[in-house]
PDB file of C-alpha atoms (C1' of nucleotides) in Angstrom:
ATOM      1  CA  MET A  17       8.276 -33.869 -47.343  1.00  0.00           C
ATOM      2  CA  PRO A  18       5.516 -31.075 -48.482  1.00  0.00           C
ATOM      3  CA  GLU A  19       8.090 -30.299 -51.205  1.00  0.00           C
ATOM      4  CA  VAL A  20       8.455 -33.189 -52.386  1.00  0.00           C
ATOM      5  CA  GLU A  21       5.258 -35.250 -52.265  1.00  0.00           C
ATOM      6  CA  THR A  22       4.420 -31.688 -54.831  1.00  0.00           C
ATOM      7  CA  ILE A  23       7.259 -32.558 -56.912  1.00  0.00           C
ATOM      8  CA  ARG A  24       6.568 -35.909 -57.442  1.00  0.00           C
ATOM      9  CA  SER A  25       2.838 -35.760 -58.143  1.00  0.00           C
ATOM     10  CA  GLY A  26       4.344 -33.311 -60.757  1.00  0.00           C
ATOM     11  CA  LEU A  27       7.007 -35.062 -62.332  1.00  0.00           C
ATOM     12  CA  SER A  28       4.853 -38.483 -62.020  1.00  0.00           C
ATOM     13  CA  ASN A  29       1.877 -36.269 -64.460  1.00  0.00           C
ATOM     14  CA  LEU A  30       4.755 -34.544 -66.872  1.00  0.00           C
ATOM     15  CA  ILE A  31       7.969 -37.755 -67.095  1.00  0.00           C
ATOM     16  CA  VAL A  32       6.445 -41.259 -66.608  1.00  0.00           C
ATOM     17  CA  GLY A  33       6.803 -42.895 -70.073  1.00  0.00           C
ATOM     18  CA  LYS A  34       9.097 -40.943 -71.411  1.00  0.00           C
ATOM     19  CA  THR A  35      12.247 -41.750 -72.901  1.00  0.00           C
ATOM     20  CA  VAL A  36      15.853 -40.038 -72.011  1.00  0.00           C
ATOM     21  CA  LYS A  37      18.155 -39.533 -74.717  1.00  0.00           C
ATOM     22  CA  ALA A  38      21.133 -37.305 -72.959  1.00  0.00           C
ATOM     23  CA  VAL A  39      21.859 -36.502 -70.073  1.00  0.00           C
ATOM     24  CA  ALA A  40      24.759 -32.834 -69.246  1.00  0.00           C
ATOM     25  CA  PHE A  41      26.056 -33.378 -65.528  1.00  0.00           C
ATOM     26  CA  ASP A  42      29.612 -31.786 -64.613  1.00  0.00           C
ATOM     27  CA  TRP A  43      29.344 -31.915 -60.263  1.00  0.00           C
ATOM     28  CA  PRO A  44      29.883 -35.432 -58.966  1.00  0.00           C
ATOM     29  CA  LYS A  45      28.785 -34.812 -55.627  1.00  0.00           C
ATOM     30  CA  SER A  46      25.795 -33.390 -57.652  1.00  0.00           C
ATOM     31  CA  PHE A  47      25.637 -36.666 -59.653  1.00  0.00           C
ATOM     32  CA  PRO A  48      28.890 -39.200 -58.388  1.00  0.00           C
ATOM     33  CA  ASN A  49      27.521 -42.259 -61.591  1.00  0.00           C
ATOM     34  CA  SER A  50      29.940 -42.211 -63.819  1.00  0.00           C
ATOM     35  CA  PRO A  51      29.530 -41.323 -68.303  1.00  0.00           C
ATOM     36  CA  MET A  52      29.416 -45.258 -68.660  1.00  0.00           C
ATOM     37  CA  GLU A  53      26.725 -46.285 -65.993  1.00  0.00           C
ATOM     38  CA  VAL A  54      24.444 -42.898 -67.485  1.00  0.00           C
ATOM     39  CA  ASP A  55      25.257 -44.023 -71.196  1.00  0.00           C
ATOM     40  CA  LYS A  56      24.457 -47.935 -70.179  1.00  0.00           C
ATOM     41  CA  PHE A  57      21.651 -48.042 -67.776  1.00  0.00           C
ATOM     42  CA  LEU A  58      19.519 -44.120 -68.064  1.00  0.00           C
ATOM     43  CA  VAL A  59      20.288 -42.938 -72.311  1.00  0.00           C
ATOM     44  CA  ASN A  60      17.635 -44.786 -73.390  1.00  0.00           C
ATOM     45  CA  ALA A  61      15.334 -45.932 -70.305  1.00  0.00           C
ATOM     46  CA  THR A  62      12.658 -45.091 -70.446  1.00  0.00           C
ATOM     47  CA  VAL A  63      10.907 -44.053 -66.186  1.00  0.00           C
ATOM     48  CA  LEU A  64       8.274 -46.147 -64.959  1.00  0.00           C
ATOM     49  CA  SER A  65       7.181 -44.329 -61.840  1.00  0.00           C
ATOM     50  CA  VAL A  66       8.258 -41.372 -59.082  1.00  0.00           C
ATOM     51  CA  GLN A  67       7.937 -42.299 -56.178  1.00  0.00           C
ATOM     52  CA  ARG A  68       8.695 -40.857 -52.426  1.00  0.00           C
ATOM     53  CA  ARG A  69      10.401 -41.781 -49.614  1.00  0.00           C
ATOM     54  CA  GLY A  70      10.498 -39.814 -46.497  1.00  0.00           C
ATOM     55  CA  LYS A  71      11.988 -36.367 -48.690  1.00  0.00           C
ATOM     56  CA  ALA A  72      14.083 -38.576 -51.520  1.00  0.00           C
ATOM     57  CA  LEU A  73      12.661 -38.621 -55.049  1.00  0.00           C
ATOM     58  CA  LEU A  74      12.759 -42.480 -57.307  1.00  0.00           C
ATOM     59  CA  LEU A  75      13.114 -42.195 -60.645  1.00  0.00           C
ATOM     60  CA  ALA A  76      12.144 -46.153 -61.152  1.00  0.00           C
ATOM     61  CA  LEU A  77      13.425 -46.624 -64.577  1.00  0.00           C
ATOM     62  CA  ASN A  78      12.935 -50.536 -67.485  1.00  0.00           C
ATOM     63  CA  SER A  79      16.743 -50.310 -66.855  1.00  0.00           C
ATOM     64  CA  GLY A  80      16.007 -51.932 -63.375  1.00  0.00           C
ATOM     65  CA  TYR A  81      18.629 -48.193 -62.560  1.00  0.00           C
ATOM     66  CA  SER A  82      16.740 -46.124 -60.052  1.00  0.00           C
ATOM     67  CA  LEU A  83      17.137 -42.260 -59.821  1.00  0.00           C
ATOM     68  CA  VAL A  84      17.288 -41.101 -56.477  1.00  0.00           C
ATOM     69  CA  ILE A  85      16.848 -37.637 -55.945  1.00  0.00           C
ATOM     70  CA  HIS A  86      17.384 -35.605 -52.121  1.00  0.00           C
ATOM     71  CA  LEU A  87      17.209 -32.488 -52.885  1.00  0.00           C
ATOM     72  CA  LYS A  88      18.023 -31.479 -49.625  1.00  0.00           C
ATOM     73  CA  MET A  89      17.489 -27.457 -48.787  1.00  0.00           C
ATOM     74  CA  THR A  90      18.212 -25.856 -52.139  1.00  0.00           C
ATOM     75  CA  GLY A  91      17.062 -28.430 -54.496  1.00  0.00           C
ATOM     76  CA  GLN A  92      14.842 -27.693 -57.237  1.00  0.00           C
ATOM     77  CA  LEU A  93      14.365 -30.719 -60.365  1.00  0.00           C
ATOM     78  CA  VAL A  94      12.024 -27.989 -62.864  1.00  0.00           C
ATOM     79  CA  TYR A  95       9.861 -30.576 -66.018  1.00  0.00           C
ATOM     80  CA  ARG A  96      10.157 -27.780 -69.203  1.00  0.00           C
ATOM     81  CA  ASP A  97       8.699 -29.012 -72.917  1.00  0.00           C
ATOM     82  CA  LYS A  98      10.233 -28.215 -76.136  1.00  0.00           C
ATOM     83  CA  ILE A  99       9.164 -25.860 -76.148  1.00  0.00           C
ATOM     84  CA  GLN A 100      11.288 -24.001 -73.557  1.00  0.00           C
ATOM     85  CA  LYS A 101       9.180 -20.954 -72.866  1.00  0.00           C
ATOM     86  CA  PHE A 102       9.404 -19.886 -68.762  1.00  0.00           C
ATOM     87  CA  GLY A 103       8.076 -17.110 -66.838  1.00  0.00           C
ATOM     88  CA  ALA A 104       4.186 -15.560 -66.082  1.00  0.00           C
ATOM     89  CA  GLY A 105       3.561 -15.864 -69.958  1.00  0.00           C
ATOM     90  CA  HIS A 106       3.889 -19.308 -69.968  1.00  0.00           C
ATOM     91  CA  PRO A 107       0.950 -22.191 -69.750  1.00  0.00           C
ATOM     92  CA  THR A 108       2.376 -23.127 -66.693  1.00  0.00           C
ATOM     93  CA  GLY A 109       3.509 -20.180 -65.570  1.00  0.00           C
ATOM     94  CA  SER A 110       7.537 -20.729 -64.214  1.00  0.00           C
ATOM     95  CA  LEU A 111       8.962 -18.337 -61.816  1.00  0.00           C
ATOM     96  CA  ILE A 112      12.352 -19.762 -62.811  1.00  0.00           C
ATOM     97  CA  GLY A 113      14.518 -18.551 -66.237  1.00  0.00           C
ATOM     98  CA  GLU A 114      16.157 -19.857 -68.640  1.00  0.00           C
ATOM     99  CA  LEU A 115      17.119 -22.922 -68.395  1.00  0.00           C
ATOM    100  CA  PRO A 116      19.926 -24.505 -67.872  1.00  0.00           C
ATOM    101  CA  ASP A 117      21.311 -21.370 -64.728  1.00  0.00           C
ATOM    102  CA  LYS A 118      24.229 -20.977 -62.708  1.00  0.00           C
ATOM    103  CA  SER A 119      22.351 -23.862 -60.424  1.00  0.00           C
ATOM    104  CA  THR A 120      22.186 -26.315 -62.756  1.00  0.00           C
ATOM    105  CA  ARG A 121      23.551 -29.564 -62.293  1.00  0.00           C
ATOM    106  CA  VAL A 122      22.070 -31.842 -63.762  1.00  0.00           C
ATOM    107  CA  THR A 123      20.357 -32.190 -67.519  1.00  0.00           C
ATOM    108  CA  LEU A 124      18.091 -34.988 -68.287  1.00  0.00           C
ATOM    109  CA  GLU A 125      16.539 -34.325 -71.965  1.00  0.00           C
ATOM    110  CA  PHE A 126      13.535 -36.650 -73.200  1.00  0.00           C
ATOM    111  CA  LYS A 127      13.859 -38.242 -76.780  1.00  0.00           C
ATOM    112  CA  ASP A 128      10.420 -35.657 -77.221  1.00  0.00           C
ATOM    113  CA  ASN A 129      13.418 -33.121 -76.758  1.00  0.00           C
ATOM    114  CA  ALA A 130      12.048 -31.801 -73.041  1.00  0.00           C
ATOM    115  CA  LYS A 131      14.489 -31.196 -70.424  1.00  0.00           C
ATOM    116  CA  LEU A 132      13.576 -32.197 -66.154  1.00  0.00           C
ATOM    117  CA  PHE A 133      16.924 -30.145 -64.590  1.00  0.00           C
ATOM    118  CA  PHE A 134      18.418 -30.670 -61.672  1.00  0.00           C
ATOM    119  CA  ASN A 135      19.248 -26.687 -60.482  1.00  0.00           C
ATOM    120  CA  ASP A 136      21.291 -27.161 -56.391  1.00  0.00           C
ATOM    121  CA  GLN A 137      22.513 -23.598 -55.603  1.00  0.00           C
ATOM    122  CA  ARG A 138      24.772 -25.133 -51.936  1.00  0.00           C
ATOM    123  CA  LYS A 139      25.098 -28.734 -53.844  1.00  0.00           C
ATOM    124  CA  PHE A 140      23.847 -30.448 -50.535  1.00  0.00           C
ATOM    125  CA  GLY A 141      21.392 -32.131 -53.208  1.00  0.00           C
ATOM    126  CA  TRP A 142      22.484 -34.880 -55.026  1.00  0.00           C
ATOM    127  CA  VAL A 143      21.350 -37.585 -57.903  1.00  0.00           C
ATOM    128  CA  ARG A 144      22.364 -40.902 -57.883  1.00  0.00           C
ATOM    129  CA  LEU A 145      21.883 -43.831 -60.364  1.00  0.00           C
ATOM    130  CA  MET A 146      21.879 -47.344 -59.297  1.00  0.00           C
ATOM    131  CA  PRO A 147      19.859 -50.506 -59.643  1.00  0.00           C
ATOM    132  CA  THR A 148      16.529 -50.271 -58.582  1.00  0.00           C
ATOM    133  CA  VAL A 149      16.920 -54.046 -56.451  1.00  0.00           C
ATOM    134  CA  GLU A 150      19.573 -52.088 -54.168  1.00  0.00           C
ATOM    135  CA  VAL A 151      18.062 -48.467 -53.602  1.00  0.00           C
ATOM    136  CA  MET A 152      16.356 -48.984 -50.040  1.00  0.00           C
ATOM    137  CA  ASN A 153      19.686 -50.560 -49.010  1.00  0.00           C
ATOM    138  CA  LEU A 154      21.319 -47.325 -49.499  1.00  0.00           C
ATOM    139  CA  ASN A 155      21.707 -46.287 -45.747  1.00  0.00           C
ATOM    140  CA  PHE A 156      19.230 -43.242 -45.954  1.00  0.00           C
ATOM    141  CA  PHE A 157      16.466 -45.998 -46.083  1.00  0.00           C
ATOM    142  CA  LYS A 158      17.863 -48.189 -43.833  1.00  0.00           C
ATOM    143  CA  LYS A 159      17.033 -46.578 -41.237  1.00  0.00           C
ATOM    144  CA  ILE A 160      14.120 -44.088 -42.057  1.00  0.00           C
ATOM    145  CA  GLY A 161      11.474 -44.169 -39.839  1.00  0.00           C
ATOM    146  CA  PRO A 162       7.329 -44.039 -40.234  1.00  0.00           C
ATOM    147  CA  GLU A 163       5.488 -42.872 -43.461  1.00  0.00           C
ATOM    148  CA  PRO A 164       3.273 -39.882 -41.539  1.00  0.00           C
ATOM    149  CA  LEU A 165       0.538 -39.585 -43.448  1.00  0.00           C
ATOM    150  CA  GLU A 166       0.162 -43.568 -44.061  1.00  0.00           C
ATOM    151  CA  PRO A 167      -2.632 -45.041 -42.424  1.00  0.00           C
ATOM    152  CA  ALA A 168      -0.105 -47.330 -39.768  1.00  0.00           C
ATOM    153  CA  PHE A 169       0.884 -44.569 -38.578  1.00  0.00           C
ATOM    154  CA  THR A 170      -1.248 -44.126 -35.735  1.00  0.00           C
ATOM    155  CA  TRP A 171      -0.551 -42.503 -32.214  1.00  0.00           C
ATOM    156  CA  GLY A 172       1.026 -44.702 -30.608  1.00  0.00           C
ATOM    157  CA  ALA A 173       3.177 -45.582 -33.710  1.00  0.00           C
ATOM    158  CA  LEU A 174       4.130 -42.278 -32.652  1.00  0.00           C
ATOM    159  CA  LYS A 175       4.438 -43.328 -29.373  1.00  0.00           C
ATOM    160  CA  THR A 176       6.815 -46.020 -30.022  1.00  0.00           C
ATOM    161  CA  GLN A 177       9.198 -44.400 -32.287  1.00  0.00           C
ATOM    162  CA  LEU A 178       9.598 -41.249 -29.907  1.00  0.00           C
ATOM    163  CA  GLN A 179      10.368 -43.698 -26.770  1.00  0.00           C
ATOM    164  CA  ARG A 180      13.772 -43.769 -28.875  1.00  0.00           C
ATOM    165  CA  ARG A 181      14.654 -40.588 -28.415  1.00  0.00           C
ATOM    166  CA  PRO A 182      14.293 -40.426 -24.756  1.00  0.00           C
ATOM    167  CA  ASN A 183      16.136 -37.001 -23.295  1.00  0.00           C
ATOM    168  CA  THR A 184      16.410 -35.490 -26.286  1.00  0.00           C
ATOM    169  CA  SER A 185      14.572 -32.556 -27.225  1.00  0.00           C
ATOM    170  CA  ILE A 186      10.623 -33.366 -28.944  1.00  0.00           C
ATOM    171  CA  LYS A 187      12.400 -30.568 -31.998  1.00  0.00           C
ATOM    172  CA  ALA A 188      15.502 -33.357 -32.439  1.00  0.00           C
ATOM    173  CA  ALA A 189      12.708 -36.078 -32.152  1.00  0.00           C
ATOM    174  CA  LEU A 190      10.700 -34.891 -34.631  1.00  0.00           C
ATOM    175  CA  LEU A 191      13.768 -33.662 -37.238  1.00  0.00           C
ATOM    176  CA  ASP A 192      15.758 -36.774 -36.939  1.00  0.00           C
ATOM    177  CA  GLN A 193      13.889 -39.298 -39.873  1.00  0.00           C
ATOM    178  CA  SER A 194      14.311 -42.289 -38.088  1.00  0.00           C
ATOM    179  CA  VAL A 195      12.298 -41.542 -35.312  1.00  0.00           C
ATOM    180  CA  VAL A 196       9.423 -41.088 -38.423  1.00  0.00           C
ATOM    181  CA  ALA A 197      10.521 -39.590 -42.373  1.00  0.00           C
ATOM    182  CA  GLY A 198       9.441 -36.292 -44.097  1.00  0.00           C
ATOM    183  CA  ILE A 199       9.279 -33.603 -40.929  1.00  0.00           C
ATOM    184  CA  GLY A 200      11.525 -30.878 -41.600  1.00  0.00           C
ATOM    185  CA  ASN A 201      12.131 -27.381 -39.272  1.00  0.00           C
ATOM    186  CA  ILE A 202       9.285 -25.570 -41.031  1.00  0.00           C
ATOM    187  CA  TYR A 203       6.702 -28.364 -40.099  1.00  0.00           C
ATOM    188  CA  ALA A 204       8.684 -29.091 -37.034  1.00  0.00           C
ATOM    189  CA  ASP A 205       7.935 -25.278 -35.366  1.00  0.00           C
ATOM    190  CA  GLU A 206       4.500 -25.608 -36.738  1.00  0.00           C
ATOM    191  CA  SER A 207       3.298 -29.235 -35.307  1.00  0.00           C
ATOM    192  CA  LEU A 208       4.778 -28.434 -32.135  1.00  0.00           C
ATOM    193  CA  TRP A 209       2.330 -25.136 -31.881  1.00  0.00           C
ATOM    194  CA  GLY A 210      -0.804 -27.052 -32.435  1.00  0.00           C
ATOM    195  CA  ALA A 211       0.320 -29.191 -29.575  1.00  0.00           C
ATOM    196  CA  LYS A 212       1.459 -26.630 -27.534  1.00  0.00           C
ATOM    197  CA  LEU A 213       4.306 -27.512 -27.001  1.00  0.00           C
ATOM    198  CA  HIS A 214       7.923 -26.387 -26.890  1.00  0.00           C
ATOM    199  CA  PRO A 215      10.570 -27.713 -28.637  1.00  0.00           C
ATOM    200  CA  ALA A 216      12.872 -27.763 -25.823  1.00  0.00           C
ATOM    201  CA  ALA A 217      10.914 -30.316 -23.698  1.00  0.00           C
ATOM    202  CA  MET A 218      12.451 -33.054 -22.974  1.00  0.00           C
ATOM    203  CA  VAL A 219      10.979 -36.175 -25.184  1.00  0.00           C
ATOM    204  CA  LYS A 220      10.015 -38.397 -22.075  1.00  0.00           C
ATOM    205  CA  THR A 221       8.531 -35.999 -20.227  1.00  0.00           C
ATOM    206  CA  LEU A 222       5.896 -35.739 -22.509  1.00  0.00           C
ATOM    207  CA  THR A 223       2.380 -37.566 -22.455  1.00  0.00           C
ATOM    208  CA  ASP A 224       0.324 -39.581 -23.683  1.00  0.00           C
ATOM    209  CA  LYS A 225      -2.491 -36.259 -24.595  1.00  0.00           C
ATOM    210  CA  ASN A 226       0.529 -34.201 -25.179  1.00  0.00           C
ATOM    211  CA  ILE A 227       1.608 -37.136 -27.730  1.00  0.00           C
ATOM    212  CA  ARG A 228      -2.170 -37.026 -29.348  1.00  0.00           C
ATOM    213  CA  LEU A 229      -2.133 -33.784 -29.984  1.00  0.00           C
ATOM    214  CA  LEU A 230       1.111 -33.074 -31.692  1.00  0.00           C
ATOM    215  CA  TYR A 231      -0.065 -36.924 -33.523  1.00  0.00           C
ATOM    216  CA  LYS A 232      -2.908 -34.955 -34.797  1.00  0.00           C
ATOM    217  CA  SER A 233      -0.772 -31.219 -35.190  1.00  0.00           C
ATOM    218  CA  ILE A 234       1.486 -33.604 -38.011  1.00  0.00           C
ATOM    219  CA  ILE A 235      -0.958 -34.471 -39.550  1.00  0.00           C
ATOM    220  CA  ASP A 236      -3.142 -31.513 -40.443  1.00  0.00           C
ATOM    221  CA  VAL A 237      -0.103 -29.178 -40.854  1.00  0.00           C
ATOM    222  CA  LEU A 238       1.993 -32.192 -43.455  1.00  0.00           C
ATOM    223  CA  SER A 239      -1.629 -32.676 -44.815  1.00  0.00           C
ATOM    224  CA  LEU A 240      -1.799 -28.987 -45.076  1.00  0.00           C
ATOM    225  CA  SER A 241       1.302 -27.770 -46.741  1.00  0.00           C
ATOM    226  CA  ILE A 242       0.512 -30.764 -49.886  1.00  0.00           C
ATOM    227  CA  ALA A 243      -2.617 -29.196 -50.757  1.00  0.00           C
ATOM    228  CA  LEU A 244      -0.992 -26.191 -50.673  1.00  0.00           C
ATOM    229  CA  GLY A 245       1.901 -27.368 -53.443  1.00  0.00           C
ATOM    230  CA  GLY A 246       4.940 -27.205 -50.164  1.00  0.00           C
ATOM    231  CA  SER A 247       6.363 -24.002 -48.476  1.00  0.00           C
ATOM    232  CA  THR A 248       8.719 -21.284 -50.730  1.00  0.00           C
ATOM    233  CA  ASP A 249      10.468 -19.694 -48.527  1.00  0.00           C
ATOM    234  CA  ARG A 250      13.439 -18.771 -50.567  1.00  0.00           C
ATOM    235  CA  ASN A 251      14.173 -22.145 -54.298  1.00  0.00           C
ATOM    236  CA  TYR A 252      12.168 -24.403 -53.495  1.00  0.00           C
ATOM    237  CA  VAL A 253       9.417 -24.822 -56.700  1.00  0.00           C
ATOM    238  CA  ASP A 254       7.173 -27.240 -57.856  1.00  0.00           C
ATOM    239  CA  ALA A 255       7.694 -29.434 -61.228  1.00  0.00           C
ATOM    240  CA  GLU A 256       7.098 -26.296 -63.364  1.00  0.00           C
ATOM    241  CA  GLY A 257       8.809 -24.007 -61.905  1.00  0.00           C
ATOM    242  CA  LYS A 258       5.944 -22.683 -59.220  1.00  0.00           C
ATOM    243  CA  LYS A 259       6.130 -21.819 -55.397  1.00  0.00           C
ATOM    244  CA  GLY A 260       4.778 -23.060 -53.036  1.00  0.00           C
ATOM    245  CA  ASN A 261       2.288 -20.979 -50.553  1.00  0.00           C
ATOM    246  CA  TYR A 262       2.121 -22.661 -47.721  1.00  0.00           C
ATOM    247  CA  LEU A 263       4.064 -19.936 -45.280  1.00  0.00           C
ATOM    248  CA  LYS A 264       0.989 -17.805 -46.533  1.00  0.00           C
ATOM    249  CA  PHE A 265      -0.870 -19.771 -44.011  1.00  0.00           C
ATOM    250  CA  ALA A 266       2.147 -20.866 -41.701  1.00  0.00           C
ATOM    251  CA  ASN A 267       1.746 -19.662 -37.586  1.00  0.00           C
ATOM    252  CA  VAL A 268       5.009 -19.104 -36.411  1.00  0.00           C
ATOM    253  CA  PHE A 269       7.888 -20.554 -38.607  1.00  0.00           C
ATOM    254  CA  ARG A 270       8.433 -16.742 -39.361  1.00  0.00           C
ATOM    255  CA  ARG A 271       6.517 -14.945 -37.665  1.00  0.00           C
ATOM    256  CA  ASP A 272       8.684 -14.161 -35.150  1.00  0.00           C
ATOM    257  CA  ASN A 273       7.550 -10.232 -34.094  1.00  0.00           C
ATOM    258  CA  LEU A 274       4.189 -11.061 -35.336  1.00  0.00           C
ATOM    259  CA  PRO A 275       1.098 -11.434 -33.440  1.00  0.00           C
ATOM    260  CA  CYS A 276       0.158 -15.819 -32.357  1.00  0.00           C
ATOM    261  CA  PRO A 277      -2.894 -16.076 -34.563  1.00  0.00           C
ATOM    262  CA  ARG A 278      -4.452 -18.383 -31.213  1.00  0.00           C
ATOM    263  CA  CYS A 279      -3.818 -16.061 -29.050  1.00  0.00           C
ATOM    264  CA  GLY A 280      -2.170 -12.507 -30.037  1.00  0.00           C
ATOM    265  CA  THR A 281       1.327 -12.852 -28.085  1.00  0.00           C
ATOM    266  CA  THR A 282       4.581 -11.691 -29.944  1.00  0.00           C
ATOM    267  CA  ILE A 283       6.548 -14.589 -31.900  1.00  0.00           C
ATOM    268  CA  ILE A 284       9.909 -15.327 -30.990  1.00  0.00           C
ATOM    269  CA  LYS A 285      12.434 -17.391 -32.275  1.00  0.00           C
ATOM    270  CA  LEU A 286      14.880 -18.865 -30.317  1.00  0.00           C
ATOM    271  CA  ARG A 287      17.787 -21.742 -31.330  1.00  0.00           C
ATOM    272  CA  VAL A 288      17.116 -25.333 -30.290  1.00  0.00           C
ATOM    273  CA  ALA A 289      18.715 -28.159 -31.958  1.00  0.00           C
ATOM    274  CA  GLY A 290      20.762 -26.171 -33.791  1.00  0.00           C
ATOM    275  CA  ARG A 291      17.595 -24.846 -35.953  1.00  0.00           C
ATOM    276  CA  GLY A 292      16.012 -21.587 -35.677  1.00  0.00           C
ATOM    277  CA  THR A 293      12.636 -22.281 -34.197  1.00  0.00           C
ATOM    278  CA  HIS A 294       9.738 -20.048 -33.349  1.00  0.00           C
ATOM    279  CA  ILE A 295       7.329 -20.590 -31.010  1.00  0.00           C
ATOM    280  CA  CYS A 296       4.707 -18.406 -28.919  1.00  0.00           C
ATOM    281  CA  PRO A 297       5.951 -17.899 -25.696  1.00  0.00           C
ATOM    282  CA  LYS A 298       2.457 -17.772 -24.049  1.00  0.00           C
ATOM    283  CA  GLU A 299       0.970 -21.600 -24.998  1.00  0.00           C
ATOM    284  CA  GLN A 300       4.415 -23.149 -25.467  1.00  0.00           C
ATOM    285  CA  ARG A 301       6.368 -23.110 -22.646  1.00  0.00           C
ATOM    286  CA  LEU A 302       8.938 -25.458 -20.637  1.00  0.00           C
ATOM    287  CA  LYS A 303       7.807 -26.599 -17.766  1.00  0.00           C
ATOM    288  CA  LEU A 304      10.435 -27.609 -15.000  1.00  0.00           C
TER     289      LEU A 304
ATOM    290  C1'  DC B  22      24.709 -46.448 -27.459  1.00  0.00           C
ATOM    291  C1'  DA B  23      22.419 -41.131 -26.966  1.00  0.00           C
ATOM    292  C1'  DC B  24      23.436 -37.205 -27.967  1.00  0.00           C
ATOM    293  C1'  DT B  25      25.370 -32.015 -30.106  1.00  0.00           C
ATOM    294  C1'  DT B  26      28.266 -30.084 -32.828  1.00  0.00           C
ATOM    295  C1'  DG B  27      30.592 -29.062 -37.448  1.00  0.00           C
ATOM    296  C1'  DA B  28      31.536 -29.342 -42.442  1.00  0.00           C
ATOM    297  C1'  DC B  29      28.745 -29.968 -47.086  1.00  0.00           C
ATOM    298  C1'  DC B  30      27.831 -25.142 -50.021  1.00  0.00           C
ATOM    299  C1'  DT B  31      26.452 -20.372 -52.283  1.00  0.00           C
ATOM    300  C1'  DG B  32      24.005 -16.429 -51.385  1.00  0.00           C
ATOM    301  C1'  DT B  33      21.870 -12.989 -48.819  1.00  0.00           C
ATOM    302  C1'  DC B  34      21.158  -9.850 -45.735  1.00  0.00           C
ATOM    303  C1'  DC B  35      22.576  -6.662 -41.920  1.00  0.00           C
ATOM    304  C1'  DG B  36      25.657  -4.161 -38.792  1.00  0.00           C
ATOM    305  C1'  DC B  37      30.135  -1.137 -39.167  1.00  0.00           C
TER     306       DC B  37
ATOM    307  C1'  DT C  12      29.833   0.452 -51.221  1.00  0.00           C
ATOM    308  C1'  DG C  13      32.984  -2.656 -48.818  1.00  0.00           C
ATOM    309  C1'  DC C  14      33.490  -6.377 -45.675  1.00  0.00           C
ATOM    310  C1'  DG C  15      33.113  -9.744 -42.018  1.00  0.00           C
ATOM    311  C1'  DG C  16      30.325 -12.382 -39.850  1.00  0.00           C
ATOM    312  C1'  DA C  17      25.377 -15.524 -38.996  1.00  0.00           C
ATOM    313  C1'  DC C  18      22.011 -17.122 -40.775  1.00  0.00           C
ATOM    314  C1'  DA C  19      19.656 -20.432 -43.674  1.00  0.00           C
ATOM    315  C1'  DG C  20      14.597 -25.813 -45.774  1.00  0.00           C
ATOM    316  C1'  DG C  21      18.812 -31.180 -44.518  1.00  0.00           C
ATOM    317  C1'  DT C  22      21.773 -35.199 -42.726  1.00  0.00           C
ATOM    318  C1'  DC C  23      26.337 -37.213 -42.022  1.00  0.00           C
ATOM    319  C1'  DA C  24      30.420 -37.736 -39.949  1.00  0.00           C
ATOM    320  C1'  DA C  25      33.088 -37.456 -35.903  1.00  0.00           C
ATOM    321  C1'  DG C  26      33.433 -35.637 -31.259  1.00  0.00           C
ATOM    322  C1'  DT C  27      31.776 -35.838 -26.566  1.00  0.00           C
TER     323       DT C  27
END
DNA sequence: CACTTGACCTGTCCGC
DNA sequence: TGCGGACAGGTCAAGT
């Protein structure tokens, strides 16, 4: 979510008010709309806003339609102005080369000749054009949980949401977007380390104290990552093509065989909820 | 119903 | 070098 939020704020400054001139796309799973729909509701439409819900982006258009975008693991949304320069010498400092490249699935061209590229190496992500009033009817949004950085998300709200998954591991629960929106594998590991909880601990075994600490940890971790422009594990870049800086400050994620920043114990990697998981084995104990 | 496992894709890295 | 297998930030369908 911090990565998507970073893209959202960047794109908001770059494309709101711009009008689409042309659209190129060729991979139906990445962009399933027909050329007819695109001509009618996207070409000549002006971007009204760029919003985020969970890990999805919503670009509202003045045609009554919206572009809904999910980047999944390797998606990128990179903006290039009309000059089409790139690399370290460019004012934006983009680390992505010339676009489009082999991973480009969708290109939006604006009337001022600026372009927005949707790149996605693994083709898991998607862009979808649909009526704005129907967006929240997508299953993805119908079952999505609370936004962790909204004021309504209190520790009690976290407890209530967790009680919906009592018999699963706390890691699986945190990754479940219907429990809390926006926590992915990196932030689940970092939040659990912050709260000194073992990721395989059953949700129903957590105490109120555990949940309060976890709540604070989630908010701290997500807020810090947004402040640092998100995490670049491999593919992630922001709307200007720049990498995020959070992983330099991560405590456990991808730090197996390195010392725990709190106690010095060697961090280990295990598999929980089918995902690579990093913990301090001394501080994050599985109570029996 | 609650929960877990594979599938969706491409690319990279590691061991033989 | 080459090849096979495991793994990668997420979600969904199908399985138990």
